[in-house]
Short mmCIF file of N, CA and C in Angstrom, two decimals:
data_model
loop_
_atom_site.label_atom_id
_atom_site.label_comp_id
_atom_site.label_asym_id
_atom_site.label_seq_id
_atom_site.Cartn_x
_atom_site.Cartn_y
_atom_site.Cartn_z
N GLN A 1 -115.44 -90.67 -282.92
CA GLN A 1 -115.73 -91.43 -284.11
C GLN A 1 -117.12 -91.98 -283.66
N VAL A 2 -117.87 -92.16 -284.78
CA VAL A 2 -119.24 -92.93 -284.54
C VAL A 2 -118.87 -94.55 -284.96
N GLN A 3 -119.18 -95.28 -284.03
CA GLN A 3 -119.14 -96.85 -284.07
C GLN A 3 -120.49 -97.53 -283.85
N LEU A 4 -120.51 -98.58 -284.63
CA LEU A 4 -121.54 -99.49 -284.60
C LEU A 4 -120.95 -100.93 -284.46
N VAL A 5 -121.25 -101.57 -283.43
CA VAL A 5 -120.65 -102.91 -283.11
C VAL A 5 -121.80 -103.91 -282.93
N GLU A 6 -121.80 -104.92 -283.94
CA GLU A 6 -122.74 -106.03 -284.01
C GLU A 6 -122.32 -107.27 -283.26
N SER A 7 -123.25 -107.89 -282.81
CA SER A 7 -122.95 -109.17 -282.06
C SER A 7 -124.15 -110.18 -282.22
N GLY A 8 -123.89 -111.48 -281.84
CA GLY A 8 -125.07 -112.35 -281.93
C GLY A 8 -125.18 -113.28 -282.97
N GLY A 9 -124.23 -113.19 -284.04
CA GLY A 9 -124.29 -114.00 -285.19
C GLY A 9 -123.88 -115.52 -284.70
N GLY A 10 -123.88 -116.48 -285.63
CA GLY A 10 -123.40 -117.88 -285.42
C GLY A 10 -124.04 -118.82 -286.37
N LEU A 11 -124.01 -120.07 -286.03
CA LEU A 11 -124.54 -121.03 -286.77
C LEU A 11 -125.83 -121.68 -285.99
N VAL A 12 -126.66 -121.84 -286.83
CA VAL A 12 -128.08 -122.22 -286.30
C VAL A 12 -128.63 -123.25 -287.19
N GLN A 13 -129.56 -124.12 -286.78
CA GLN A 13 -130.22 -125.13 -287.55
C GLN A 13 -131.48 -124.43 -288.26
N PRO A 14 -131.91 -124.89 -289.47
CA PRO A 14 -133.17 -124.52 -289.87
C PRO A 14 -134.28 -124.47 -288.84
N GLY A 15 -135.00 -123.49 -288.72
CA GLY A 15 -136.01 -123.42 -287.78
C GLY A 15 -135.71 -122.80 -286.54
N GLY A 16 -134.32 -122.63 -286.27
CA GLY A 16 -133.85 -122.03 -284.91
C GLY A 16 -133.98 -120.60 -285.04
N SER A 17 -133.56 -119.97 -283.97
CA SER A 17 -133.47 -118.63 -283.66
C SER A 17 -132.20 -118.05 -283.29
N LEU A 18 -131.96 -116.78 -283.66
CA LEU A 18 -130.81 -116.06 -283.15
C LEU A 18 -131.35 -114.55 -282.93
N LYS A 19 -130.61 -113.91 -282.14
CA LYS A 19 -130.85 -112.49 -281.70
C LYS A 19 -129.55 -111.66 -281.87
N LEU A 20 -129.63 -110.83 -282.84
CA LEU A 20 -128.58 -109.90 -283.12
C LEU A 20 -128.59 -108.51 -282.41
N SER A 21 -127.59 -108.12 -281.92
CA SER A 21 -127.52 -106.77 -281.23
C SER A 21 -126.54 -105.84 -281.79
N CYS A 22 -126.84 -104.60 -281.86
CA CYS A 22 -125.94 -103.65 -282.45
C CYS A 22 -125.96 -102.35 -281.47
N VAL A 23 -124.64 -102.07 -280.90
CA VAL A 23 -124.59 -100.91 -280.08
C VAL A 23 -123.89 -99.82 -280.73
N GLY A 24 -124.58 -98.65 -280.70
CA GLY A 24 -124.13 -97.50 -281.43
C GLY A 24 -123.66 -96.40 -280.54
N SER A 25 -122.97 -95.44 -281.21
CA SER A 25 -122.50 -94.17 -280.33
C SER A 25 -123.83 -93.40 -279.99
N ARG A 26 -123.61 -92.97 -278.68
CA ARG A 26 -124.60 -92.08 -278.00
C ARG A 26 -124.88 -90.86 -278.96
N SER A 27 -123.81 -90.30 -279.54
CA SER A 27 -123.90 -89.02 -280.22
C SER A 27 -124.96 -89.02 -281.51
N ILE A 28 -125.12 -90.17 -282.08
CA ILE A 28 -126.03 -90.14 -283.11
C ILE A 28 -127.30 -91.22 -283.01
N PHE A 29 -127.22 -92.03 -281.95
CA PHE A 29 -128.21 -93.15 -281.93
C PHE A 29 -129.56 -92.74 -281.74
N ARG A 30 -129.90 -91.87 -281.01
CA ARG A 30 -131.27 -91.42 -280.78
C ARG A 30 -131.91 -90.63 -281.96
N ASP A 31 -131.05 -90.02 -282.75
CA ASP A 31 -131.65 -89.24 -283.96
C ASP A 31 -131.12 -89.91 -285.30
N SER A 32 -131.07 -91.25 -285.22
CA SER A 32 -130.79 -92.08 -286.36
C SER A 32 -132.10 -93.02 -286.71
N THR A 33 -132.20 -93.34 -287.84
CA THR A 33 -133.06 -94.48 -288.27
C THR A 33 -132.01 -95.56 -288.27
N MET A 34 -132.48 -96.68 -287.59
CA MET A 34 -131.51 -97.91 -287.52
C MET A 34 -131.97 -98.92 -288.50
N ALA A 35 -131.01 -99.81 -289.03
CA ALA A 35 -131.54 -100.79 -289.91
C ALA A 35 -130.52 -101.94 -290.03
N TRP A 36 -131.10 -103.04 -290.25
CA TRP A 36 -130.22 -104.16 -290.55
C TRP A 36 -130.35 -104.66 -292.11
N TYR A 37 -129.02 -104.75 -292.61
CA TYR A 37 -128.90 -105.15 -293.94
C TYR A 37 -128.14 -106.55 -293.86
N ARG A 38 -128.31 -107.36 -295.10
CA ARG A 38 -127.52 -108.57 -295.11
C ARG A 38 -127.03 -108.73 -296.50
N GLN A 39 -125.93 -109.45 -296.63
CA GLN A 39 -125.28 -109.78 -297.95
C GLN A 39 -124.83 -111.20 -298.01
N ALA A 40 -125.31 -111.96 -298.88
CA ALA A 40 -124.85 -113.33 -299.15
C ALA A 40 -123.84 -113.28 -300.15
N PRO A 41 -122.84 -114.37 -300.14
CA PRO A 41 -121.86 -114.20 -301.34
C PRO A 41 -122.46 -114.30 -302.70
N GLY A 42 -122.05 -113.37 -303.35
CA GLY A 42 -122.42 -113.28 -304.93
C GLY A 42 -123.73 -112.45 -304.95
N LYS A 43 -124.32 -112.02 -303.99
CA LYS A 43 -125.34 -111.26 -304.10
C LYS A 43 -125.39 -109.89 -303.58
N GLN A 44 -126.36 -108.94 -303.88
CA GLN A 44 -126.31 -107.58 -303.61
C GLN A 44 -126.83 -107.43 -302.15
N ARG A 45 -126.31 -106.49 -301.48
CA ARG A 45 -126.76 -106.16 -300.18
C ARG A 45 -128.24 -105.82 -300.12
N GLU A 46 -129.04 -106.30 -299.22
CA GLU A 46 -130.49 -106.01 -299.24
C GLU A 46 -130.77 -105.43 -297.83
N LEU A 47 -131.77 -104.52 -297.81
CA LEU A 47 -132.28 -104.08 -296.58
C LEU A 47 -133.30 -105.26 -295.88
N VAL A 48 -133.02 -105.56 -294.67
CA VAL A 48 -133.77 -106.62 -294.01
C VAL A 48 -134.84 -105.98 -293.22
N ALA A 49 -134.53 -105.04 -292.35
CA ALA A 49 -135.48 -104.41 -291.43
C ALA A 49 -135.02 -103.01 -291.21
N ARG A 50 -135.98 -102.03 -290.88
CA ARG A 50 -135.62 -100.80 -290.39
C ARG A 50 -136.56 -100.26 -289.23
N ILE A 51 -135.96 -99.40 -288.54
CA ILE A 51 -136.83 -98.89 -287.39
C ILE A 51 -136.43 -97.47 -287.38
N SER A 52 -137.47 -96.49 -287.41
CA SER A 52 -137.28 -95.04 -287.39
C SER A 52 -137.10 -94.55 -285.90
N THR A 53 -136.84 -93.29 -285.77
CA THR A 53 -136.81 -92.56 -284.47
C THR A 53 -138.09 -92.74 -283.65
N ASP A 54 -139.34 -92.82 -284.48
CA ASP A 54 -140.35 -92.87 -283.65
C ASP A 54 -140.88 -94.40 -283.58
N ALA A 55 -139.93 -95.37 -283.80
CA ALA A 55 -140.20 -96.80 -283.72
C ALA A 55 -141.16 -97.36 -284.77
N SER A 56 -141.34 -96.66 -285.78
CA SER A 56 -142.10 -97.39 -286.82
C SER A 56 -140.98 -98.32 -287.57
N THR A 57 -141.61 -99.36 -288.13
CA THR A 57 -140.68 -100.43 -288.68
C THR A 57 -141.09 -100.74 -290.12
N ASN A 58 -140.15 -101.25 -290.69
CA ASN A 58 -140.32 -101.88 -292.11
C ASN A 58 -139.47 -103.21 -292.14
N TYR A 59 -139.93 -104.02 -292.93
CA TYR A 59 -139.30 -105.31 -293.24
C TYR A 59 -139.38 -105.76 -294.64
N VAL A 60 -138.39 -106.32 -295.10
CA VAL A 60 -138.39 -107.05 -296.53
C VAL A 60 -139.37 -108.29 -296.36
N ASP A 61 -140.18 -108.42 -297.48
CA ASP A 61 -141.27 -109.48 -297.43
C ASP A 61 -140.77 -110.77 -297.03
N SER A 62 -139.59 -111.10 -297.32
CA SER A 62 -139.14 -112.49 -297.06
C SER A 62 -138.94 -112.84 -295.70
N VAL A 63 -138.83 -111.78 -294.79
CA VAL A 63 -138.69 -112.04 -293.26
C VAL A 63 -139.76 -111.52 -292.52
N LYS A 64 -140.90 -111.05 -293.04
CA LYS A 64 -142.11 -110.69 -292.36
C LYS A 64 -142.70 -111.83 -291.58
N GLY A 65 -143.01 -111.57 -290.36
CA GLY A 65 -143.54 -112.58 -289.55
C GLY A 65 -142.76 -113.47 -288.88
N ARG A 66 -141.32 -113.33 -289.30
CA ARG A 66 -140.23 -114.18 -288.66
C ARG A 66 -139.13 -113.30 -287.96
N PHE A 67 -139.02 -112.11 -288.38
CA PHE A 67 -137.89 -111.30 -287.72
C PHE A 67 -138.60 -110.10 -287.16
N THR A 68 -137.96 -109.67 -286.03
CA THR A 68 -138.59 -108.46 -285.37
C THR A 68 -137.32 -107.47 -285.08
N ILE A 69 -137.52 -106.22 -285.55
CA ILE A 69 -136.49 -105.24 -285.18
C ILE A 69 -137.13 -104.34 -283.96
N SER A 70 -136.07 -104.10 -283.12
CA SER A 70 -136.48 -103.20 -281.90
C SER A 70 -135.32 -102.46 -281.51
N ARG A 71 -135.56 -101.31 -280.75
CA ARG A 71 -134.51 -100.49 -280.31
C ARG A 71 -134.66 -100.05 -278.87
N ASP A 72 -133.64 -99.93 -278.23
CA ASP A 72 -133.52 -99.46 -276.77
C ASP A 72 -132.69 -98.25 -276.77
N ASN A 73 -133.29 -97.10 -276.68
CA ASN A 73 -132.46 -95.83 -276.85
C ASN A 73 -131.68 -95.61 -275.57
N ALA A 74 -132.13 -96.17 -274.55
CA ALA A 74 -131.41 -95.95 -273.26
C ALA A 74 -130.07 -96.77 -273.29
N LYS A 75 -130.13 -97.94 -274.13
CA LYS A 75 -128.89 -98.67 -274.19
C LYS A 75 -128.11 -98.44 -275.44
N ASN A 76 -128.68 -97.52 -276.35
CA ASN A 76 -127.97 -97.24 -277.60
C ASN A 76 -127.87 -98.55 -278.50
N THR A 77 -128.95 -99.39 -278.44
CA THR A 77 -128.96 -100.80 -278.99
C THR A 77 -130.11 -100.97 -279.81
N VAL A 78 -129.77 -101.38 -280.99
CA VAL A 78 -130.83 -102.01 -281.90
C VAL A 78 -130.73 -103.53 -282.01
N TYR A 79 -131.99 -104.23 -282.02
CA TYR A 79 -131.83 -105.72 -281.91
C TYR A 79 -132.45 -106.24 -283.26
N LEU A 80 -132.16 -107.40 -283.72
CA LEU A 80 -132.93 -108.09 -284.55
C LEU A 80 -133.20 -109.56 -284.03
N GLN A 81 -134.49 -109.84 -283.86
CA GLN A 81 -134.66 -111.16 -283.36
C GLN A 81 -135.24 -111.96 -284.46
N MET A 82 -134.37 -113.05 -284.75
CA MET A 82 -134.73 -113.79 -285.99
C MET A 82 -135.15 -115.22 -285.56
N ASN A 83 -136.57 -115.51 -285.95
CA ASN A 83 -137.04 -116.79 -285.70
C ASN A 83 -137.41 -117.59 -286.94
N SER A 84 -137.59 -118.91 -286.72
CA SER A 84 -137.93 -119.65 -287.97
C SER A 84 -136.89 -119.47 -289.19
N LEU A 85 -135.63 -119.59 -288.75
CA LEU A 85 -134.51 -119.19 -289.64
C LEU A 85 -134.50 -120.26 -290.87
N LYS A 86 -134.27 -119.84 -292.07
CA LYS A 86 -134.15 -120.64 -293.13
C LYS A 86 -132.77 -120.50 -293.78
N PRO A 87 -132.29 -121.59 -294.54
CA PRO A 87 -130.85 -121.63 -295.21
C PRO A 87 -130.73 -120.13 -296.07
N GLU A 88 -131.72 -119.85 -296.63
CA GLU A 88 -131.64 -118.54 -297.52
C GLU A 88 -131.44 -117.24 -296.65
N ASP A 89 -131.58 -117.40 -295.38
CA ASP A 89 -131.21 -116.26 -294.46
C ASP A 89 -129.59 -116.15 -294.20
N THR A 90 -128.97 -117.11 -294.70
CA THR A 90 -127.38 -117.26 -294.34
C THR A 90 -126.94 -115.92 -295.13
N ALA A 91 -126.03 -115.13 -294.42
CA ALA A 91 -125.48 -113.85 -294.92
C ALA A 91 -124.63 -113.30 -293.76
N VAL A 92 -123.86 -112.21 -294.25
CA VAL A 92 -123.26 -111.38 -293.14
C VAL A 92 -124.35 -110.28 -292.98
N TYR A 93 -124.62 -110.06 -291.82
CA TYR A 93 -125.73 -109.06 -291.35
C TYR A 93 -124.95 -107.82 -290.85
N TYR A 94 -125.32 -106.55 -291.43
CA TYR A 94 -124.75 -105.49 -290.90
C TYR A 94 -125.67 -104.44 -290.31
N CYS A 95 -125.17 -103.71 -289.27
CA CYS A 95 -126.00 -102.79 -288.61
C CYS A 95 -125.79 -101.42 -289.34
N ASN A 96 -126.77 -100.61 -289.58
CA ASN A 96 -126.66 -99.18 -290.18
C ASN A 96 -127.45 -98.35 -289.41
N ALA A 97 -126.83 -97.03 -289.26
CA ALA A 97 -127.50 -96.05 -288.78
C ALA A 97 -127.55 -94.81 -289.78
N ASN A 98 -128.60 -94.18 -289.96
CA ASN A 98 -128.83 -92.96 -290.82
C ASN A 98 -129.31 -91.90 -289.90
N PHE A 99 -128.30 -91.03 -289.80
CA PHE A 99 -128.47 -89.77 -288.83
C PHE A 99 -129.46 -88.91 -289.59
N VAL A 100 -130.40 -88.51 -289.07
CA VAL A 100 -131.69 -87.79 -289.71
C VAL A 100 -131.25 -86.53 -290.05
N TYR A 101 -130.23 -85.77 -289.37
CA TYR A 101 -130.20 -84.34 -289.70
C TYR A 101 -129.13 -84.29 -290.79
N THR A 102 -128.29 -85.12 -291.01
CA THR A 102 -127.18 -85.01 -292.15
C THR A 102 -127.33 -86.10 -293.16
N ARG A 103 -128.29 -87.11 -292.91
CA ARG A 103 -128.42 -88.24 -293.77
C ARG A 103 -127.18 -89.03 -294.08
N VAL A 104 -126.11 -88.95 -293.04
CA VAL A 104 -125.06 -89.68 -293.14
C VAL A 104 -125.25 -91.20 -292.81
N ASN A 105 -124.72 -92.02 -293.45
CA ASN A 105 -124.86 -93.49 -293.12
C ASN A 105 -123.49 -93.99 -292.31
N TYR A 106 -123.86 -94.78 -291.28
CA TYR A 106 -122.82 -95.54 -290.59
C TYR A 106 -122.86 -96.86 -290.63
N TRP A 107 -121.96 -97.68 -290.63
CA TRP A 107 -122.02 -99.09 -290.88
C TRP A 107 -121.35 -99.91 -289.68
N GLY A 108 -121.73 -100.92 -289.25
CA GLY A 108 -121.01 -101.92 -288.43
C GLY A 108 -120.12 -102.71 -289.32
N GLN A 109 -119.36 -103.70 -288.61
CA GLN A 109 -118.32 -104.43 -289.29
C GLN A 109 -118.99 -105.72 -289.78
N GLY A 110 -120.20 -106.05 -289.43
CA GLY A 110 -120.97 -107.28 -289.86
C GLY A 110 -120.73 -108.43 -288.92
N THR A 111 -121.82 -109.25 -288.95
CA THR A 111 -121.68 -110.54 -288.20
C THR A 111 -122.26 -111.52 -289.03
N GLN A 112 -121.58 -112.74 -289.05
CA GLN A 112 -121.95 -113.83 -289.74
C GLN A 112 -123.18 -114.67 -289.28
N VAL A 113 -124.21 -114.94 -290.01
CA VAL A 113 -125.37 -115.80 -289.76
C VAL A 113 -125.34 -116.92 -290.75
N THR A 114 -125.27 -118.08 -290.21
CA THR A 114 -125.29 -119.30 -291.06
C THR A 114 -126.35 -120.14 -290.61
N VAL A 115 -127.23 -120.57 -291.45
CA VAL A 115 -128.40 -121.48 -291.15
C VAL A 115 -128.18 -122.73 -291.94
N SER A 116 -127.78 -123.77 -291.32
CA SER A 116 -127.58 -125.14 -291.90
C SER A 116 -127.71 -126.22 -291.02
N SER A 117 -128.22 -127.41 -291.58
CA SER A 117 -128.31 -128.58 -290.79
C SER A 117 -127.04 -129.33 -290.81
#
């Protein structure tokens, strides 16, 4: 089975930083576009950041300049470095893998990020 496991969430003060990690199955990781999504209570899930197999990246406007997505294929891991966190960043963050050959999506279980003073 394909698995994605997130870690690194927690409680942080506004202006602080967190780094999320997501470890994926070797069978699909290298050939998958990886992404981080987030969902706040009562809101629709949104794409936060995406990194393709060639390492090109995309970010939602609200996190540009603050968040950085990266991947380490040797470790089957994608990261989301989050700096200058704001209360509106509070959400459950989900790791996503889209396998390029089948276009099948795989999802992690989510990790809670809470930004509050």
